[in-house]
């Protein structure tokens, strides 16, 4: 099976900047927001967005790592911040790829247990294969693929990140 690069490092960096500006515009009236990234790649993507937001806005940005069992998403969701730390704040839930929506919908359910001022979602790649009624408010690209295709995002510290379709 062949691998096609769907996002280069430069395109990913541009997407991070664009999403950061969109988040700033959406939350401009807030003093503090929480960016919650789904563990591993979603958290790396969230950290990159948070770093850029810190450069362009006066918003106080808190970063939260969300641990969810992707094979058993109904299991307990763990976060690096307490519920009190994100209660009554604006929150953006971030993942690298939105495929069926299962991971995102169970993570959304977790955050709805506390009052939030505003709740948005962000993904790098939206695959359009949703089982659940979940959408990305901020997204890098939308991709119509077959269910047999696989999208993989690789974040390298050496500045050579990319997303491939195989």
C-alpha atoms as an extended CHARMM CRD file, in Angstrom:
* protein
*
       166  EXT
         1         1  UNK       CA              0.0000000000        0.0000000000        0.0000000000  PROA      1               0.0000000000
         2         2  UNK       CA              1.4010000000        3.3840000000       -0.9490000000  PROA      2               0.0000000000
         3         3  UNK       CA              1.7930000000        6.3460000000        1.3890000000  PROA      3               0.0000000000
         4         4  UNK       CA              0.8100000000        9.8340000000        0.3120000000  PROA      4               0.0000000000
         5         5  UNK       CA              1.8860000000       12.8970000000        2.2540000000  PROA      5               0.0000000000
         6         6  UNK       CA             -1.2950000000       14.9090000000        2.8670000000  PROA      6               0.0000000000
         7         7  UNK       CA              0.3170000000       17.5830000000        5.0740000000  PROA      7               0.0000000000
         8         8  UNK       CA              3.9580000000       18.6290000000        5.0580000000  PROA      8               0.0000000000
         9         9  UNK       CA              5.7510000000       20.1380000000        8.0440000000  PROA      9               0.0000000000
        10        10  UNK       CA              5.2460000000       23.6310000000        6.5920000000  PROA      10              0.0000000000
        11        11  UNK       CA              1.5110000000       23.0030000000        6.0840000000  PROA      11              0.0000000000
        12        12  UNK       CA              1.1510000000       21.6920000000        9.6450000000  PROA      12              0.0000000000
        13        13  UNK       CA              2.9340000000       24.7730000000       11.0200000000  PROA      13              0.0000000000
        14        14  UNK       CA              0.6690000000       27.0440000000        8.9630000000  PROA      14              0.0000000000
        15        15  UNK       CA             -2.4070000000       25.1480000000       10.2190000000  PROA      15              0.0000000000
        16        16  UNK       CA             -1.2770000000       25.5300000000       13.8440000000  PROA      16              0.0000000000
        17        17  UNK       CA             -0.9720000000       29.3000000000       13.3600000000  PROA      17              0.0000000000
        18        18  UNK       CA             -4.3530000000       29.5710000000       11.6210000000  PROA      18              0.0000000000
        19        19  UNK       CA             -6.1370000000       27.5310000000       14.3020000000  PROA      19              0.0000000000
        20        20  UNK       CA             -4.4350000000       29.5760000000       17.0550000000  PROA      20              0.0000000000
        21        21  UNK       CA             -5.7380000000       32.8030000000       15.4990000000  PROA      21              0.0000000000
        22        22  UNK       CA             -9.2350000000       31.2950000000       15.1240000000  PROA      22              0.0000000000
        23        23  UNK       CA             -9.2040000000       30.2540000000       18.7890000000  PROA      23              0.0000000000
        24        24  UNK       CA             -8.0360000000       33.7200000000       19.8540000000  PROA      24              0.0000000000
        25        25  UNK       CA            -10.8470000000       35.3450000000       17.8370000000  PROA      25              0.0000000000
        26        26  UNK       CA            -13.4230000000       32.9660000000       19.3410000000  PROA      26              0.0000000000
        27        27  UNK       CA            -12.2280000000       33.4360000000       22.9280000000  PROA      27              0.0000000000
        28        28  UNK       CA            -11.1550000000       37.0910000000       22.7150000000  PROA      28              0.0000000000
        29        29  UNK       CA            -13.5010000000       38.0800000000       25.5710000000  PROA      29              0.0000000000
        30        30  UNK       CA            -11.9870000000       35.5100000000       27.9490000000  PROA      30              0.0000000000
        31        31  UNK       CA             -9.0540000000       36.0080000000       30.2690000000  PROA      31              0.0000000000
        32        32  UNK       CA             -8.1710000000       32.3430000000       30.5210000000  PROA      32              0.0000000000
        33        33  UNK       CA             -8.7560000000       29.2420000000       28.4000000000  PROA      33              0.0000000000
        34        34  UNK       CA             -7.8560000000       25.5700000000       28.6640000000  PROA      34              0.0000000000
        35        35  UNK       CA             -6.5050000000       23.6020000000       25.7330000000  PROA      35              0.0000000000
        36        36  UNK       CA             -7.0790000000       19.9050000000       26.3760000000  PROA      36              0.0000000000
        37        37  UNK       CA             -5.2190000000       17.5160000000       24.0860000000  PROA      37              0.0000000000
        38        38  UNK       CA             -6.0350000000       13.8370000000       23.7630000000  PROA      38              0.0000000000
        39        39  UNK       CA             -2.9410000000       11.8600000000       24.7600000000  PROA      39              0.0000000000
        40        40  UNK       CA             -0.1810000000       11.4470000000       22.5900000000  PROA      40              0.0000000000
        41        41  UNK       CA             -0.5440000000       13.1710000000       19.2130000000  PROA      41              0.0000000000
        42        42  UNK       CA             -3.5760000000       15.2270000000       20.2150000000  PROA      42              0.0000000000
        43        43  UNK       CA             -1.6420000000       16.5460000000       23.2120000000  PROA      43              0.0000000000
        44        44  UNK       CA              1.4090000000       17.3780000000       21.0770000000  PROA      44              0.0000000000
        45        45  UNK       CA             -0.8580000000       19.2440000000       18.6400000000  PROA      45              0.0000000000
        46        46  UNK       CA             -2.5550000000       21.0290000000       21.5860000000  PROA      46              0.0000000000
        47        47  UNK       CA              0.8270000000       22.0700000000       23.0120000000  PROA      47              0.0000000000
        48        48  UNK       CA              1.8870000000       23.5430000000       19.6600000000  PROA      48              0.0000000000
        49        49  UNK       CA             -1.3700000000       25.5250000000       19.4660000000  PROA      49              0.0000000000
        50        50  UNK       CA             -0.9700000000       26.7050000000       23.0850000000  PROA      50              0.0000000000
        51        51  UNK       CA              2.6410000000       27.7910000000       22.4480000000  PROA      51              0.0000000000
        52        52  UNK       CA              1.5710000000       29.8510000000       19.4420000000  PROA      52              0.0000000000
        53        53  UNK       CA             -1.4050000000       31.3490000000       21.3110000000  PROA      53              0.0000000000
        54        54  UNK       CA              0.9720000000       32.4810000000       24.0580000000  PROA      54              0.0000000000
        55        55  UNK       CA              2.9290000000       34.4080000000       21.4040000000  PROA      55              0.0000000000
        56        56  UNK       CA             -0.0360000000       36.1700000000       19.7810000000  PROA      56              0.0000000000
        57        57  UNK       CA             -2.5070000000       36.8060000000       22.5940000000  PROA      57              0.0000000000
        58        58  UNK       CA             -2.7830000000       38.0060000000       26.1860000000  PROA      58              0.0000000000
        59        59  UNK       CA             -4.9320000000       34.9530000000       27.0350000000  PROA      59              0.0000000000
        60        60  UNK       CA             -3.7560000000       32.8480000000       29.9560000000  PROA      60              0.0000000000
        61        61  UNK       CA             -3.5310000000       29.3860000000       28.4000000000  PROA      61              0.0000000000
        62        62  UNK       CA             -3.5880000000       26.2450000000       30.5360000000  PROA      62              0.0000000000
        63        63  UNK       CA             -2.6530000000       22.9500000000       28.9400000000  PROA      63              0.0000000000
        64        64  UNK       CA             -4.4120000000       19.7180000000       29.8960000000  PROA      64              0.0000000000
        65        65  UNK       CA             -3.5770000000       16.1740000000       28.8180000000  PROA      65              0.0000000000
        66        66  UNK       CA             -6.5830000000       13.8850000000       28.3380000000  PROA      66              0.0000000000
        67        67  UNK       CA             -6.0360000000       10.1500000000       28.6700000000  PROA      67              0.0000000000
        68        68  UNK       CA             -8.7140000000        8.0140000000       27.0700000000  PROA      68              0.0000000000
        69        69  UNK       CA             -8.5790000000        4.3100000000       26.2230000000  PROA      69              0.0000000000
        70        70  UNK       CA             -9.2460000000        4.3410000000       22.4780000000  PROA      70              0.0000000000
        71        71  UNK       CA            -10.1540000000        0.6300000000       22.5430000000  PROA      71              0.0000000000
        72        72  UNK       CA            -12.5580000000        1.0980000000       25.4930000000  PROA      72              0.0000000000
        73        73  UNK       CA            -13.5860000000        4.7750000000       25.3220000000  PROA      73              0.0000000000
        74        74  UNK       CA            -16.3800000000        4.2440000000       27.8450000000  PROA      74              0.0000000000
        75        75  UNK       CA            -13.7260000000        3.6470000000       30.5340000000  PROA      75              0.0000000000
        76        76  UNK       CA            -12.8140000000        6.4620000000       32.9260000000  PROA      76              0.0000000000
        77        77  UNK       CA            -11.2380000000        9.4830000000       31.2370000000  PROA      77              0.0000000000
        78        78  UNK       CA             -8.2560000000       10.9480000000       33.1020000000  PROA      78              0.0000000000
        79        79  UNK       CA             -7.0340000000       14.5300000000       32.8250000000  PROA      79              0.0000000000
        80        80  UNK       CA             -3.8580000000       16.2270000000       34.0220000000  PROA      80              0.0000000000
        81        81  UNK       CA             -5.9600000000       19.0870000000       35.4600000000  PROA      81              0.0000000000
        82        82  UNK       CA             -8.6360000000       18.7900000000       38.1250000000  PROA      82              0.0000000000
        83        83  UNK       CA            -12.2330000000       19.5820000000       37.2140000000  PROA      83              0.0000000000
        84        84  UNK       CA            -11.9870000000       22.7330000000       39.3090000000  PROA      84              0.0000000000
        85        85  UNK       CA             -9.0800000000       23.9310000000       37.1340000000  PROA      85              0.0000000000
        86        86  UNK       CA            -11.2450000000       24.0510000000       33.9940000000  PROA      86              0.0000000000
        87        87  UNK       CA            -14.6490000000       24.7240000000       35.5220000000  PROA      87              0.0000000000
        88        88  UNK       CA            -16.3030000000       27.9330000000       34.2400000000  PROA      88              0.0000000000
        89        89  UNK       CA            -13.5950000000       28.5040000000       31.6230000000  PROA      89              0.0000000000
        90        90  UNK       CA            -13.4420000000       28.2800000000       27.8590000000  PROA      90              0.0000000000
        91        91  UNK       CA            -12.1070000000       24.9000000000       26.7360000000  PROA      91              0.0000000000
        92        92  UNK       CA            -10.8360000000       23.5740000000       23.4100000000  PROA      92              0.0000000000
        93        93  UNK       CA            -10.5990000000       19.7860000000       23.0440000000  PROA      93              0.0000000000
        94        94  UNK       CA             -7.8350000000       18.8670000000       20.5620000000  PROA      94              0.0000000000
        95        95  UNK       CA             -6.9600000000       15.6630000000       18.6810000000  PROA      95              0.0000000000
        96        96  UNK       CA             -4.8180000000       14.9600000000       15.6550000000  PROA      96              0.0000000000
        97        97  UNK       CA             -7.2960000000       12.9340000000       13.5420000000  PROA      97              0.0000000000
        98        98  UNK       CA            -11.1000000000       12.8590000000       13.7290000000  PROA      98              0.0000000000
        99        99  UNK       CA            -12.0960000000        9.5240000000       12.2570000000  PROA      99              0.0000000000
       100       100  UNK       CA            -15.3040000000        7.9590000000       13.6010000000  PROA      100             0.0000000000
       101       101  UNK       CA            -15.7250000000       10.5130000000       16.3880000000  PROA      101             0.0000000000
       102       102  UNK       CA            -15.7070000000        7.8560000000       19.1270000000  PROA      102             0.0000000000
       103       103  UNK       CA            -12.7010000000        9.2190000000       21.0260000000  PROA      103             0.0000000000
       104       104  UNK       CA            -13.8600000000       12.8120000000       20.7270000000  PROA      104             0.0000000000
       105       105  UNK       CA            -17.4680000000       12.1410000000       21.8050000000  PROA      105             0.0000000000
       106       106  UNK       CA            -16.4010000000       10.2570000000       24.9510000000  PROA      106             0.0000000000
       107       107  UNK       CA            -13.9090000000       13.0020000000       25.8100000000  PROA      107             0.0000000000
       108       108  UNK       CA            -16.6270000000       15.6340000000       25.2300000000  PROA      108             0.0000000000
       109       109  UNK       CA            -18.9100000000       13.7150000000       27.6100000000  PROA      109             0.0000000000
       110       110  UNK       CA            -16.2270000000       13.8830000000       30.3070000000  PROA      110             0.0000000000
       111       111  UNK       CA            -15.8810000000       17.6640000000       30.0360000000  PROA      111             0.0000000000
       112       112  UNK       CA            -19.6380000000       18.2160000000       30.0920000000  PROA      112             0.0000000000
       113       113  UNK       CA            -19.7060000000       17.0610000000       33.7190000000  PROA      113             0.0000000000
       114       114  UNK       CA            -18.6070000000       20.5560000000       34.7710000000  PROA      114             0.0000000000
       115       115  UNK       CA            -19.9170000000       23.9650000000       33.7090000000  PROA      115             0.0000000000
       116       116  UNK       CA            -17.8740000000       25.5470000000       30.9130000000  PROA      116             0.0000000000
       117       117  UNK       CA            -18.1910000000       29.0730000000       29.4920000000  PROA      117             0.0000000000
       118       118  UNK       CA            -17.5450000000       27.8960000000       25.9440000000  PROA      118             0.0000000000
       119       119  UNK       CA            -16.5530000000       24.5040000000       24.5130000000  PROA      119             0.0000000000
       120       120  UNK       CA            -14.9570000000       23.9630000000       21.0890000000  PROA      120             0.0000000000
       121       121  UNK       CA            -13.0840000000       21.1680000000       19.3200000000  PROA      121             0.0000000000
       122       122  UNK       CA            -10.0160000000       21.2600000000       17.0650000000  PROA      122             0.0000000000
       123       123  UNK       CA             -8.4150000000       18.5990000000       14.8620000000  PROA      123             0.0000000000
       124       124  UNK       CA             -5.6140000000       18.5510000000       12.3340000000  PROA      124             0.0000000000
       125       125  UNK       CA             -7.3460000000       16.0810000000        9.9610000000  PROA      125             0.0000000000
       126       126  UNK       CA            -11.1250000000       15.5030000000        9.7490000000  PROA      126             0.0000000000
       127       127  UNK       CA            -11.7310000000       12.1920000000        7.9580000000  PROA      127             0.0000000000
       128       128  UNK       CA            -15.5210000000       12.4700000000        7.4830000000  PROA      128             0.0000000000
       129       129  UNK       CA            -16.2680000000        8.9160000000        8.7490000000  PROA      129             0.0000000000
       130       130  UNK       CA            -18.3260000000        9.7980000000       11.7790000000  PROA      130             0.0000000000
       131       131  UNK       CA            -20.3530000000        7.3140000000       13.8170000000  PROA      131             0.0000000000
       132       132  UNK       CA            -21.3170000000       10.0510000000       16.2750000000  PROA      132             0.0000000000
       133       133  UNK       CA            -22.6980000000       13.5670000000       15.8030000000  PROA      133             0.0000000000
       134       134  UNK       CA            -19.4530000000       15.3390000000       16.6100000000  PROA      134             0.0000000000
       135       135  UNK       CA            -17.7730000000       18.0110000000       14.5500000000  PROA      135             0.0000000000
       136       136  UNK       CA            -14.5360000000       19.9100000000       14.6410000000  PROA      136             0.0000000000
       137       137  UNK       CA            -14.9770000000       23.6490000000       15.1600000000  PROA      137             0.0000000000
       138       138  UNK       CA            -11.3890000000       24.2570000000       14.0400000000  PROA      138             0.0000000000
       139       139  UNK       CA             -9.7130000000       21.9080000000       11.5600000000  PROA      139             0.0000000000
       140       140  UNK       CA             -6.6680000000       21.7170000000        9.3960000000  PROA      140             0.0000000000
       141       141  UNK       CA             -8.1020000000       19.7660000000        6.4680000000  PROA      141             0.0000000000
       142       142  UNK       CA            -11.1840000000       17.7120000000        5.6730000000  PROA      142             0.0000000000
       143       143  UNK       CA            -10.4480000000       14.4930000000        3.8810000000  PROA      143             0.0000000000
       144       144  UNK       CA            -12.9110000000       12.1070000000        2.2580000000  PROA      144             0.0000000000
       145       145  UNK       CA            -11.2510000000        8.7060000000        2.3810000000  PROA      145             0.0000000000
       146       146  UNK       CA            -12.3700000000        5.1100000000        2.2890000000  PROA      146             0.0000000000
       147       147  UNK       CA            -12.7810000000        3.3860000000        5.6300000000  PROA      147             0.0000000000
       148       148  UNK       CA             -9.8390000000        1.1430000000        4.6520000000  PROA      148             0.0000000000
       149       149  UNK       CA             -7.4730000000        4.1090000000        4.4160000000  PROA      149             0.0000000000
       150       150  UNK       CA             -5.3230000000        5.0690000000        7.3680000000  PROA      150             0.0000000000
       151       151  UNK       CA             -4.2540000000        8.5840000000        8.3150000000  PROA      151             0.0000000000
       152       152  UNK       CA             -1.1650000000        8.9040000000       10.4640000000  PROA      152             0.0000000000
       153       153  UNK       CA              0.2660000000       12.1260000000       11.8930000000  PROA      153             0.0000000000
       154       154  UNK       CA              3.9350000000       12.1460000000       12.8860000000  PROA      154             0.0000000000
       155       155  UNK       CA              5.2370000000       14.9720000000       15.0710000000  PROA      155             0.0000000000
       156       156  UNK       CA              9.0350000000       15.0880000000       15.0450000000  PROA      156             0.0000000000
       157       157  UNK       CA             10.9530000000       17.4290000000       17.3210000000  PROA      157             0.0000000000
       158       158  UNK       CA             13.4890000000       18.0440000000       14.5500000000  PROA      158             0.0000000000
       159       159  UNK       CA             10.9230000000       20.0580000000       12.5940000000  PROA      159             0.0000000000
       160       160  UNK       CA              9.9780000000       17.3570000000       10.1370000000  PROA      160             0.0000000000
       161       161  UNK       CA              6.3590000000       16.6450000000       11.0860000000  PROA      161             0.0000000000
       162       162  UNK       CA              3.9200000000       15.3160000000        8.4860000000  PROA      162             0.0000000000
       163       163  UNK       CA              0.6120000000       13.5550000000        7.9400000000  PROA      163             0.0000000000
       164       164  UNK       CA              0.2900000000       10.6040000000        5.5870000000  PROA      164             0.0000000000
       165       165  UNK       CA             -2.5530000000        8.6780000000        4.0260000000  PROA      165             0.0000000000
       166       166  UNK       CA             -1.9240000000        4.9840000000        3.4620000000  PROA      166             0.0000000000
